[in-house]
CSV table of C-alpha atoms in Angstrom, one decimal:
chain,number,residue,atom,x,y,z
H,1,MET,CA,93.7,130.2,-54.8
H,2,ASN,CA,91.9,127.4,-55.8
H,3,ARG,CA,92.7,125.9,-52.5
H,4,PHE,CA,91.3,129.2,-50.7
H,5,ILE,CA,87.7,129.3,-52.7
H,6,CYS,CA,87.5,125.6,-52.2
H,7,SER,CA,87.6,126.1,-48.3
H,8,THR,CA,85.6,129.1,-48.4
H,9,THR,CA,83.0,127.4,-50.6
H,10,SER,CA,82.8,124.5,-48.3
H,11,ALA,CA,82.9,126.3,-45.2
H,12,LEU,CA,80.0,128.5,-46.5
H,13,GLY,CA,78.5,125.3,-47.6
H,14,ILE,CA,78.8,123.7,-43.8
H,15,ILE,CA,77.3,126.8,-42.2
H,16,ALA,CA,74.7,127.1,-44.8
H,17,ALA,CA,73.8,123.3,-44.3
H,18,LEU,CA,73.9,124.3,-40.3
H,19,LEU,CA,71.5,126.9,-40.7
H,20,LEU,CA,69.1,124.9,-43.4
H,21,PHE,CA,69.6,121.5,-41.6
H,22,PRO,CA,66.3,120.4,-40.4
H,23,GLU,CA,66.1,120.8,-36.9
H,24,ILE,CA,66.4,117.5,-34.7
H,25,THR,CA,63.5,116.3,-33.8
H,26,TYR,CA,62.6,114.9,-30.4
H,27,SER,CA,60.1,112.7,-31.8
H,28,ALA,CA,59.5,111.0,-29.0
H,29,GLU,CA,58.8,107.1,-28.9
H,30,GLU,CA,55.2,107.1,-30.0
H,31,VAL,CA,53.6,104.0,-28.0
H,32,ALA,CA,50.8,102.6,-30.0
H,33,SER,CA,48.5,100.9,-27.5
H,34,ALA,CA,50.1,99.0,-25.1
H,35,LEU,CA,47.5,96.5,-25.1
H,36,ARG,CA,48.2,95.4,-28.4
H,37,ARG,CA,51.4,95.5,-28.3
H,38,TYR,CA,52.2,93.0,-26.0
H,39,LYS,CA,49.0,91.2,-26.3
H,40,GLU,CA,50.3,89.0,-29.2
H,41,ARG,CA,53.2,87.5,-27.2
H,42,GLU,CA,51.8,87.4,-23.7
H,43,VAL,CA,49.2,86.0,-22.2
H,44,SER,CA,48.2,88.0,-19.3
H,45,THR,CA,46.0,91.2,-18.8
H,46,GLY,CA,47.7,93.1,-21.3
H,47,TYR,CA,48.6,96.2,-19.2
H,48,TYR,CA,51.8,97.4,-18.3
H,49,GLU,CA,53.0,101.0,-18.7
H,50,GLU,CA,50.9,104.0,-19.8
H,51,TYR,CA,53.2,106.9,-20.9
H,52,GLU,CA,52.5,109.8,-23.0
H,53,VAL,CA,54.7,110.8,-25.8
H,54,LEU,CA,56.7,114.1,-25.1
H,55,PRO,CA,55.4,116.8,-28.0
H,56,ARG,CA,57.4,116.6,-30.9
H,57,HIS,CA,59.2,119.5,-32.3
H,58,GLN,CA,57.8,120.9,-35.1
H,59,ARG,CA,57.9,118.8,-38.1
H,60,PRO,CA,60.9,120.1,-40.7
H,61,MET,CA,59.4,122.0,-43.9
H,62,VAL,CA,56.1,121.4,-42.1
H,63,GLY,CA,55.0,124.8,-41.1
H,64,VAL,CA,52.2,126.6,-40.5
H,65,PRO,CA,52.4,129.8,-42.9
H,66,GLY,CA,53.1,133.1,-41.6
H,67,VAL,CA,53.1,131.6,-38.2
H,68,GLN,CA,56.6,131.2,-36.5
H,69,ARG,CA,56.8,129.0,-33.5
H,70,GLY,CA,59.8,128.5,-31.0
H,71,ILE,CA,62.2,131.2,-32.1
H,72,PHE,CA,60.1,134.4,-30.9
H,73,PRO,CA,57.5,133.0,-29.0
H,74,TYR,CA,54.3,135.2,-28.1
H,75,SER,CA,54.1,135.9,-24.4
H,76,PRO,CA,52.1,133.8,-22.5
H,77,SER,CA,49.6,136.3,-21.4
H,78,ALA,CA,49.1,137.1,-25.4
H,79,ALA,CA,48.7,133.1,-25.8
H,80,ARG,CA,46.0,133.7,-23.1
H,81,VAL,CA,43.9,135.9,-25.1
H,82,ARG,CA,44.0,134.4,-28.3
H,83,ILE,CA,41.1,132.5,-29.2
H,84,ARG,CA,42.2,129.4,-29.7
H,85,THR,CA,39.6,127.5,-31.3
H,86,ARG,CA,40.3,127.8,-34.8
H,87,LEU,CA,44.2,127.8,-35.2
H,88,ALA,CA,45.7,125.9,-37.5
H,89,ASP,CA,47.9,125.4,-34.6
H,90,SER,CA,46.5,126.1,-31.3
H,91,HIS,CA,49.6,125.7,-29.2
H,92,GLN,CA,50.8,128.7,-31.4
H,93,GLY,CA,52.7,131.2,-28.9
H,94,ILE,CA,52.6,128.9,-26.0
H,95,LYS,CA,56.0,128.9,-24.1
H,96,PHE,CA,57.9,125.5,-23.2
H,97,TYR,CA,54.8,123.8,-25.2
H,98,LYS,CA,57.6,121.1,-26.4
H,99,ARG,CA,58.8,120.1,-23.1
H,100,ARG,CA,55.8,119.2,-21.7
H,101,ARG,CA,53.5,116.5,-21.8
H,102,CYS,CA,49.6,117.0,-23.2
H,103,GLU,CA,48.6,115.8,-19.8
H,104,ASP,CA,50.5,118.4,-18.0
H,105,CYS,CA,48.3,120.9,-19.5
H,106,HIS,CA,45.1,119.2,-20.2
H,107,VAL,CA,44.4,117.5,-17.5
H,108,LYS,CA,40.2,117.1,-18.2
H,109,GLU,CA,41.0,115.6,-21.5
H,110,THR,CA,43.1,112.6,-19.9
H,111,LYS,CA,40.0,111.0,-18.2
H,112,ASP,CA,38.6,109.6,-21.1
H,113,ILE,CA,37.8,105.9,-22.1
H,114,HIS,CA,40.3,105.6,-25.0
H,115,THR,CA,43.4,107.5,-22.7
H,116,ILE,CA,42.6,105.6,-19.5
H,117,ARG,CA,41.2,102.0,-20.8
H,118,ALA,CA,42.7,101.5,-24.5
H,119,ASN,CA,45.7,103.2,-23.3
H,120,LEU,CA,45.8,105.4,-26.8
H,121,THR,CA,48.3,108.5,-27.1
H,122,CYS,CA,46.6,112.0,-27.8
H,123,ARG,CA,48.4,112.0,-30.8
H,124,GLN,CA,46.8,108.8,-32.6
H,125,CYS,CA,43.8,111.4,-32.7
H,126,HIS,CA,45.3,114.5,-32.3
H,127,GLY,CA,47.8,113.9,-34.9
H,128,GLY,CA,51.6,115.3,-34.9
H,129,GLU,CA,52.6,118.8,-35.0
H,130,PRO,CA,50.9,121.2,-35.2
H,131,ILE,CA,47.9,120.5,-33.7
H,132,ALA,CA,45.2,122.4,-35.2
H,133,SER,CA,42.2,123.4,-33.1
H,134,ILE,CA,39.3,121.3,-33.3
H,135,GLU,CA,37.0,123.7,-34.9
H,136,HIS,CA,39.7,125.1,-37.5
H,137,TYR,CA,38.6,124.3,-41.0
H,138,TYR,CA,41.4,122.5,-42.6
H,139,SER,CA,41.5,120.3,-39.1
H,140,SER,CA,41.4,116.8,-39.3
H,141,MET,CA,39.4,117.0,-36.2
H,142,ASN,CA,36.6,119.2,-37.8
H,143,PRO,CA,33.0,117.4,-37.7
H,144,ILE,CA,33.0,117.4,-41.2
H,145,ARG,CA,35.7,115.3,-41.9
H,146,ARG,CA,36.5,113.7,-38.0
H,147,HIS,CA,35.0,110.2,-39.0
H,148,ALA,CA,36.9,109.6,-42.1
H,149,ALA,CA,40.0,111.3,-40.8
H,150,VAL,CA,40.4,110.1,-37.3
H,151,CYS,CA,37.9,107.8,-35.9
H,152,SER,CA,37.9,105.2,-39.2
H,153,LYS,CA,41.6,104.8,-38.9
H,154,CYS,CA,40.3,102.2,-35.9
H,155,HIS,CA,37.1,102.4,-36.3
H,156,GLU,CA,36.5,100.7,-39.5
H,157,GLY,CA,33.4,102.1,-41.3
H,158,ALA,CA,32.9,105.4,-38.9
H,159,SER,CA,30.1,107.9,-39.6
H,160,ALA,CA,29.5,111.4,-39.2
H,161,SER,CA,26.8,110.3,-36.4
H,162,PHE,CA,29.3,107.9,-34.9
H,163,ALA,CA,32.2,110.5,-34.7
H,164,SER,CA,29.3,113.0,-32.9
H,165,TYR,CA,30.4,110.7,-29.8
H,166,VAL,CA,32.1,113.0,-27.3
H,167,VAL,CA,35.7,111.4,-26.5
H,168,HIS,CA,36.2,113.6,-24.0
H,169,THR,CA,32.9,113.1,-21.9
H,170,PRO,CA,32.5,115.8,-19.5
H,171,ASN,CA,31.5,114.5,-15.7
H,172,PRO,CA,28.0,113.8,-16.0
H,173,ALA,CA,27.2,114.6,-12.4
H,174,MET,CA,28.7,118.4,-12.9
H,175,ALA,CA,26.3,121.3,-13.1
H,176,ALA,CA,28.3,122.6,-16.1
H,177,THR,CA,27.1,119.6,-18.1
H,178,LYS,CA,23.7,120.6,-17.8
H,179,LYS,CA,25.0,123.3,-20.4
H,180,THR,CA,27.1,121.7,-22.9
H,181,PHE,CA,25.3,118.0,-22.6
H,182,PRO,CA,22.3,118.3,-21.3
H,183,VAL,CA,21.0,114.8,-22.1
H,184,LEU,CA,23.9,113.1,-20.4
H,185,PHE,CA,23.3,115.3,-17.3
H,186,TYR,CA,19.2,114.6,-16.8
H,187,ALA,CA,19.9,110.7,-17.9
H,188,PHE,CA,22.7,110.4,-15.4
H,189,TRP,CA,20.5,112.1,-12.7
H,190,ILE,CA,17.7,110.4,-13.3
H,191,MET,CA,19.1,107.0,-12.9
H,192,VAL,CA,21.2,108.0,-9.8
H,193,GLY,CA,17.8,109.2,-8.2
H,194,VAL,CA,16.5,105.8,-9.3
H,195,ALA,CA,19.1,103.9,-7.5
H,196,VAL,CA,19.1,106.4,-4.6
H,197,GLY,CA,15.2,105.9,-4.2
H,198,THR,CA,15.8,102.2,-4.5
H,199,PHE,CA,18.4,102.3,-1.7
H,200,VAL,CA,16.6,104.5,0.7
H,201,VAL,CA,13.5,102.4,0.5
H,202,PHE,CA,15.1,99.0,1.0
H,203,LEU,CA,18.4,99.3,2.8
H,204,PRO,CA,16.1,100.7,6.3
H,205,HIS,CA,13.7,98.3,5.2
H,206,THR,CA,16.0,95.0,4.8
H,207,ALA,CA,17.7,96.1,7.8
H,208,LEU,CA,14.7,96.6,10.3
H,209,TRP,CA,13.6,93.2,8.8
H,210,GLY,CA,16.8,91.3,9.8
H,211,ILE,CA,16.4,92.8,13.4
H,212,ARG,CA,12.8,92.0,13.8
H,213,GLU,CA,13.1,88.8,12.7
H,214,LEU,CA,15.8,88.2,15.7
H,215,PHE,CA,12.9,88.6,18.1
H,216,ALA,CA,10.2,86.8,16.0
H,217,ALA,CA,11.3,83.3,15.8
H,218,LYS,CA,9.7,82.5,19.5
H,219,GLU,CA,6.5,83.8,18.5
H,220,LYS,CA,6.6,81.3,15.4
H,221,THR,CA,7.5,78.3,17.6
H,222,THR,CA,4.4,78.8,19.4
H,223,SER,CA,2.2,79.2,16.7
H,224,GLU,CA,3.2,76.5,15.0
H,225,PRO,CA,2.0,72.6,16.0
H,226,LYS,CA,-0.8,72.9,13.5
H,227,GLN,CA,-1.4,69.4,11.6
H,228,HIS,CA,-0.6,69.4,8.1
H,229,GLY,CA,-0.9,66.4,5.3
J,1,MET,CA,12.1,71.5,9.2
J,2,SER,CA,10.9,68.3,10.0
J,3,PRO,CA,12.3,65.8,7.4
J,4,ASN,CA,9.1,63.7,7.1
J,5,ASN,CA,7.5,63.2,3.4
J,6,MET,CA,5.3,65.8,2.1
J,7,ALA,CA,6.5,68.5,4.2
J,8,ARG,CA,6.9,70.9,1.7
J,9,ILE,CA,5.0,72.9,-0.6
J,10,LYS,CA,5.8,73.3,-4.5
J,11,ARG,CA,6.7,77.0,-5.6
J,12,PHE,CA,8.9,76.7,-8.4
J,13,THR,CA,8.1,74.8,-12.1
J,14,PRO,CA,11.7,73.2,-12.8
J,15,LEU,CA,11.7,75.6,-16.0
J,16,GLN,CA,11.5,78.4,-13.9
J,17,ARG,CA,14.2,77.3,-11.5
J,18,ILE,CA,16.4,76.5,-14.7
J,19,PHE,CA,16.1,80.3,-15.7
J,20,HIS,CA,16.9,81.4,-12.2
J,21,VAL,CA,20.1,79.6,-12.3
J,22,LEU,CA,21.1,80.4,-15.5
J,23,LEU,CA,20.2,84.2,-15.0
J,24,MET,CA,22.3,83.9,-11.5
J,25,ALA,CA,25.3,82.7,-13.5
J,26,ALA,CA,25.1,85.2,-16.2
J,27,PHE,CA,24.6,88.2,-13.9
J,28,LEU,CA,27.4,87.2,-12.0
J,29,ALA,CA,29.3,86.6,-15.1
J,30,GLN,CA,28.5,90.1,-16.2
J,31,GLY,CA,29.1,91.6,-13.3
J,32,ALA,CA,32.3,90.1,-13.0
J,33,THR,CA,33.5,90.8,-16.5
J,34,GLY,CA,32.7,94.6,-16.2
J,35,LEU,CA,33.9,95.5,-12.9
J,36,ALA,CA,37.3,93.9,-14.5
J,37,ARG,CA,36.9,96.3,-17.4
J,38,MET,CA,35.9,99.1,-15.3
J,39,TYR,CA,38.5,98.4,-12.6
J,40,ILE,CA,41.1,97.9,-15.0
J,41,GLU,CA,43.4,100.7,-13.8
J,42,THR,CA,43.5,99.1,-10.2
J,43,PRO,CA,45.5,95.7,-9.3
J,44,TRP,CA,42.0,94.4,-7.9
J,45,GLY,CA,40.7,94.9,-11.3
J,46,LYS,CA,43.7,93.5,-13.3
J,47,LYS,CA,43.6,90.4,-11.2
J,48,LEU,CA,40.0,90.2,-12.1
J,49,SER,CA,40.2,90.7,-15.9
J,50,TRP,CA,43.0,88.0,-15.9
J,51,VAL,CA,40.7,85.4,-14.8
J,52,PHE,CA,38.7,85.9,-17.9
J,53,GLY,CA,42.2,85.9,-20.0
J,54,GLY,CA,42.8,90.1,-20.3
J,55,TYR,CA,40.9,93.2,-20.5
J,56,GLU,CA,39.9,92.5,-24.3
J,57,SER,CA,38.8,88.7,-23.8
J,58,ALA,CA,36.6,89.8,-20.8
J,59,LEU,CA,34.6,92.1,-23.2
J,60,THR,CA,34.3,89.5,-25.8
J,61,ILE,CA,32.6,87.1,-23.0
J,62,HIS,CA,30.6,90.2,-21.5
J,63,LYS,CA,29.0,90.5,-25.0
J,64,TYR,CA,28.6,87.0,-25.6
J,65,VAL,CA,27.1,86.3,-22.0
J,66,GLY,CA,25.0,89.7,-22.8
J,67,ILE,CA,23.5,88.4,-25.7
J,68,PHE,CA,22.7,84.9,-24.1
J,69,MET,CA,21.1,87.2,-21.5
J,70,VAL,CA,19.0,89.2,-24.3
J,71,CYS,CA,17.9,85.9,-25.6
J,72,GLY,CA,17.0,84.7,-22.1
J,73,PHE,CA,14.7,87.3,-21.6
J,74,LEU,CA,13.1,87.4,-25.1
J,75,LEU,CA,12.3,83.7,-24.2
J,76,HIS,CA,10.9,84.8,-20.7
J,77,VAL,CA,8.4,87.3,-22.5
J,78,LEU,CA,7.1,84.5,-24.6
J,79,TYR,CA,6.9,82.1,-21.4
J,80,LEU,CA,4.8,85.1,-19.9
J,81,VAL,CA,2.6,84.9,-23.1
J,82,ALA,CA,2.1,81.4,-22.4
J,83,ALA,CA,2.1,81.3,-18.7
J,84,ILE,CA,-0.8,83.6,-18.4
J,85,ASP,CA,-4.3,82.4,-17.6
J,86,TRP,CA,-6.0,83.2,-20.6
J,87,ARG,CA,-9.3,81.9,-19.6
J,88,ARG,CA,-9.7,84.0,-17.2
J,89,PHE,CA,-7.8,86.8,-18.6
J,90,PRO,CA,-7.9,90.1,-17.6
J,91,SER,CA,-8.7,89.0,-13.6
J,92,SER,CA,-5.9,86.4,-13.6
J,93,LEU,CA,-3.3,89.1,-13.8
J,94,PHE,CA,-4.4,90.6,-10.9
J,95,GLY,CA,-4.9,87.6,-8.7
J,96,PRO,CA,-2.7,86.3,-6.2
J,97,ASP,CA,-0.7,84.1,-8.1
J,98,SER,CA,0.3,87.0,-10.3
J,99,LEU,CA,3.5,88.7,-10.3
J,100,LEU,CA,1.7,91.8,-11.1
J,101,PRO,CA,1.9,95.0,-8.4
J,102,HIS,CA,-1.3,95.2,-7.1
J,103,GLY,CA,-2.7,97.6,-4.5
J,104,ARG,CA,-2.1,95.4,-1.4
J,105,ASP,CA,1.3,95.4,-2.0
J,106,ILE,CA,1.5,98.7,-1.4
J,107,LYS,CA,-0.4,98.2,2.2
J,108,HIS,CA,1.4,95.1,2.7
J,109,PHE,CA,4.7,97.2,2.4
J,110,PHE,CA,3.5,99.4,5.2
J,111,LEU,CA,2.0,97.0,7.6
J,112,HIS,CA,5.3,95.1,7.4
J,113,PHE,CA,7.2,98.1,8.2
J,114,GLY,CA,4.7,98.7,11.1
J,115,TRP,CA,5.4,95.0,12.2
J,116,PHE,CA,9.3,95.8,11.9
J,117,LEU,CA,8.5,98.9,14.4
J,118,GLY,CA,6.4,96.8,16.8
J,119,ILE,CA,3.2,98.9,15.5
J,120,ASN,CA,0.8,96.2,14.3
J,121,LYS,CA,0.9,92.1,13.4
J,122,ALA,CA,2.5,90.9,10.4
J,123,PRO,CA,0.2,91.3,7.9
J,124,GLN,CA,-1.1,88.2,5.9
J,125,PHE,CA,1.2,87.6,2.8
J,126,ASP,CA,0.1,85.4,-0.1
J,127,ARG,CA,2.0,83.7,-2.7
J,128,TRP,CA,4.1,86.3,-3.4
J,129,GLY,CA,5.4,89.3,-0.9
J,130,TYR,CA,6.0,92.7,-2.5
J,131,TRP,CA,9.7,92.4,-2.0
J,132,GLU,CA,9.5,89.3,-4.0
J,133,LYS,CA,7.4,91.1,-6.7
J,134,PHE,CA,9.9,94.3,-6.7
J,135,ASP,CA,12.6,91.9,-7.1
J,136,TYR,CA,11.5,90.2,-10.2
J,137,TRP,CA,10.2,93.5,-11.9
J,138,ALA,CA,13.7,95.1,-10.9
J,139,VAL,CA,15.4,92.7,-12.9
J,140,PHE,CA,12.5,92.7,-15.6
J,141,TRP,CA,13.1,96.4,-16.3
J,142,GLY,CA,16.9,95.8,-15.6
J,143,MET,CA,17.1,93.7,-18.4
J,144,VAL,CA,15.3,96.2,-20.8
J,145,ILE,CA,17.6,98.9,-19.7
J,146,MET,CA,20.8,96.8,-19.5
J,147,GLY,CA,19.7,94.9,-22.5
J,148,SER,CA,19.2,97.6,-24.7
J,149,THR,CA,22.2,100.0,-23.8
J,150,GLY,CA,24.5,97.2,-23.7
J,151,LEU,CA,23.4,96.4,-27.5
J,152,LEU,CA,24.2,99.9,-28.6
J,153,LEU,CA,27.5,100.0,-26.8
J,154,ALA,CA,28.5,96.5,-28.6
J,155,TYR,CA,27.6,97.5,-31.6
J,156,PRO,CA,28.6,101.1,-31.8
J,157,LEU,CA,28.7,101.4,-35.2
J,158,ALA,CA,25.3,100.2,-36.1
J,159,ALA,CA,23.6,102.2,-33.2
J,160,SER,CA,25.3,105.0,-34.4
J,161,ARG,CA,22.9,104.8,-37.5
J,162,LEU,CA,20.0,104.6,-35.4
J,163,MET,CA,20.7,107.5,-33.2
J,164,PRO,CA,23.7,109.9,-33.3
J,165,GLY,CA,26.8,109.0,-32.0
J,166,TRP,CA,26.7,111.0,-28.7
J,167,GLY,CA,24.0,108.7,-27.7
J,168,LEU,CA,26.6,106.4,-26.8
J,169,ASN,CA,28.1,108.7,-24.1
J,170,VAL,CA,24.3,108.3,-22.6
J,171,ALA,CA,24.3,104.5,-23.1
J,172,PHE,CA,27.2,104.3,-21.6
J,173,TRP,CA,26.5,105.7,-18.2
J,174,ILE,CA,23.0,104.7,-18.2
J,175,HIS,CA,24.9,101.2,-18.4
J,176,ARG,CA,26.8,101.7,-15.6
J,177,ILE,CA,24.6,103.3,-13.2
J,178,GLU,CA,22.3,100.7,-13.8
J,179,ALA,CA,24.4,98.1,-13.2
J,180,ILE,CA,25.9,99.2,-10.1
J,181,LEU,CA,22.2,99.6,-8.8
J,182,ALA,CA,21.5,95.8,-10.3
J,183,MET,CA,24.8,94.4,-8.3
J,184,ALA,CA,24.2,96.3,-5.1
J,185,HIS,CA,20.8,95.5,-5.1
J,186,VAL,CA,21.0,91.5,-5.6
J,187,PHE,CA,24.4,91.7,-3.3
J,188,LEU,CA,22.8,93.4,-0.8
J,189,ILE,CA,19.4,93.2,-0.2
J,190,HIS,CA,18.6,90.2,-2.1
J,191,PHE,CA,21.6,88.1,-0.8
J,192,PHE,CA,20.3,89.2,2.6
J,193,ILE,CA,16.6,88.3,2.1
J,194,ALA,CA,17.1,84.8,1.3
J,195,HIS,CA,19.8,84.0,3.2
J,196,LEU,CA,20.8,86.0,6.2
J,197,ARG,CA,17.5,86.9,8.0
J,198,ARG,CA,16.7,84.4,10.8
J,199,HIS,CA,13.7,83.2,8.8
J,200,ASN,CA,15.7,81.8,5.9
J,201,PHE,CA,19.1,81.6,7.4
J,202,PRO,CA,21.2,79.8,6.5
J,203,MET,CA,19.0,79.9,2.7
J,204,ASP,CA,16.1,80.0,1.2
J,205,ARG,CA,16.0,76.7,-1.1
J,206,ALA,CA,12.9,77.5,-2.7
J,207,MET,CA,14.2,78.8,-5.8
J,208,PHE,CA,16.6,75.9,-6.1
J,209,GLU,CA,14.7,73.0,-4.6
J,210,GLY,CA,11.2,74.3,-6.4
J,211,SER,CA,9.6,74.0,-3.0
J,212,ALA,CA,9.5,75.6,0.5
J,213,ASP,CA,9.3,73.9,4.1
J,214,LEU,CA,5.2,74.1,4.4
J,215,ASP,CA,5.2,74.6,8.3
J,216,ASP,CA,7.7,78.3,7.3
J,217,THR,CA,5.1,79.0,4.5
J,218,ARG,CA,2.2,78.5,6.6
J,219,HIS,CA,3.8,80.9,9.0
J,220,GLU,CA,5.0,83.5,6.4
J,221,ARG,CA,2.2,83.4,3.5
J,222,PRO,CA,-0.8,82.6,5.5
J,223,SER,CA,-3.2,84.1,3.1
J,224,TRP,CA,-1.8,81.2,0.2
J,225,ILE,CA,-2.1,78.4,2.3
J,226,ALA,CA,-5.6,79.3,3.4
J,227,ARG,CA,-6.3,79.9,0.0
J,228,LEU,CA,-5.2,76.6,-1.1
J,229,ASP,CA,-6.4,75.1,2.3
J,230,LYS,CA,-10.4,76.8,1.1
J,231,ALA,CA,-9.8,75.5,-2.5
J,232,GLY,CA,-9.1,71.6,-1.3
J,233,THR,CA,-6.0,71.8,-3.6
J,234,LEU,CA,-3.3,72.1,-0.7
J,235,ASP,CA,-2.5,68.4,-0.7
J,236,SER,CA,-2.1,68.2,-4.4
J,237,VAL,CA,0.9,70.7,-4.0
J,238,LEU,CA,2.8,69.1,-1.5
J,239,VAL,CA,6.0,67.1,-2.0
J,240,PRO,CA,8.6,65.6,-0.4
J,241,GLU,CA,12.3,67.1,0.8
J,242,ALA,CA,14.9,66.5,-1.8
J,243,LYS,CA,17.8,64.3,-0.9
J,244,VAL,CA,20.6,65.0,0.6
J,245,TYR,CA,23.2,65.2,-1.9
J,246,ARG,CA,20.8,67.6,-4.0
J,247,ARG,CA,20.9,69.7,-0.9
J,248,VAL,CA,24.5,70.0,-0.4
J,249,LEU,CA,24.3,70.9,-4.0
J,250,PHE,CA,22.0,74.2,-3.6
J,251,TYR,CA,24.1,75.0,-0.4
J,252,LEU,CA,27.0,75.0,-2.8
J,253,LEU,CA,25.3,76.7,-5.7
J,254,GLY,CA,24.1,79.6,-3.0
J,255,TYR,CA,26.7,80.1,-1.1
J,256,THR,CA,29.2,80.3,-4.1
J,257,ALA,CA,27.1,82.8,-5.7
J,258,VAL,CA,27.0,84.5,-2.2
J,259,ALA,CA,30.7,84.6,-1.9
J,260,LEU,CA,31.1,85.9,-5.4
J,261,GLY,CA,28.9,88.2,-4.8
J,262,PHE,CA,30.4,89.9,-1.9
J,263,PHE,CA,33.6,89.6,-3.5
J,264,LEU,CA,32.4,91.7,-6.2
J,265,LEU,CA,30.6,94.4,-3.7
J,266,ILE,CA,33.6,94.7,-1.5
J,267,GLY,CA,36.1,94.9,-4.2
J,268,GLY,CA,34.2,97.4,-6.1
J,269,LEU,CA,33.6,99.6,-3.2
J,270,VAL,CA,36.9,99.4,-1.6
J,271,ASN,CA,38.5,100.3,-4.8
J,272,SER,CA,36.1,103.1,-6.2
J,273,PRO,CA,38.2,105.8,-5.2
J,274,TYR,CA,41.0,104.5,-7.4
J,275,ILE,CA,39.3,104.3,-10.6
J,276,THR,CA,38.7,107.1,-13.2
J,277,TRP,CA,34.7,107.8,-13.4
């Protein structure tokens, strides 16, 4: 009898433990800047591999209240119509999210200097799961606290003004940038205009000059035998 | 090109030549360290950055050399204030010895073009051709633009106290385009004019030696020589040719710069499709 109770409770206990046990985290290797990792030990360019981590599973016990993810995801189409810029979990309801890499879906956001040059991982700024939308009130990326919560991890003393730097700089040449970042757009095209103007004048000028002088040498020797002190 | 004594005419003072050599060295260092960082994604950029001890030390060098250039520029402005002929003040600025642009430069430009095409005779240049004035002011404003945006980027935290942080995005792109413009202009146009056109081939030593061949100058800048002849001061500005070993040094200096410039120019062009802009 005792033994029966004992074995049932332990079996129930095991089942309960299995049910309640936190999911295994696939917490992929999170490489801080490769630049920094090797720097101390080797004299070289400091550039090795560039890889991004898999998005991690939801952290155990840390969920977004009222939001279930993973087991019953919303349909992809439902995900698309959601307004995602103010969500606590911006990937809520997106299928196959956790098996994919950030750059699979956010191609445009991989072209910033922090990522391509300083080898930062997305998560060094955007944090672990869940990744809140930029504008979500409690997001660490919210402009009201971005400087303190994110940038100052590395840029000691970062101010709110500093954090208004646009990390994912839009392509300044594109017409769309005229709306999103007009100063950059106009500065870019003015500078390009100056550069193109210079070359449009001076390239043909210099080329013609070079050609003309090939034929001018004779004229020079005949006009030359003047006296000089 | 006769090696007889007093065959050359003084054109630059030793101070001006020192500044030019320093500017040359600093410009190439900035070009190389800047491109090393810009092209770090490509093997070419990695090799280039290796020369400077890696991606990060390339930036350290870039910043120090940049600050050095800004100081040099400020000294140059002081030098300008001292070099202006204050006694004949406003008119001296517009005289032929001044580098300030003048109406006749525009005229000369078009006449020169006409001469290229065989329409008219070559214009009578005075001491400074319009292309030389353009080079001077291009560097002058280039220094202002590169120096100011460079300082903003070198001290982003301090800079974002003076302006909103997104100004750094703008400063970054201005810095980049102006750098490309400056390098392309120097490595293509300035080098061609000073080295490759027949008149100067293989190299115009004037900026290193301080003097230019009198016969050549008489031919290329007749107004200047005529002016000096008329004032009777020509003899006082004639100097002998530099010693052979110094001339060798000048050629080495000049051709090292040309080689480095072409290396950066060609490497930059060839690899430009492979970087994230």
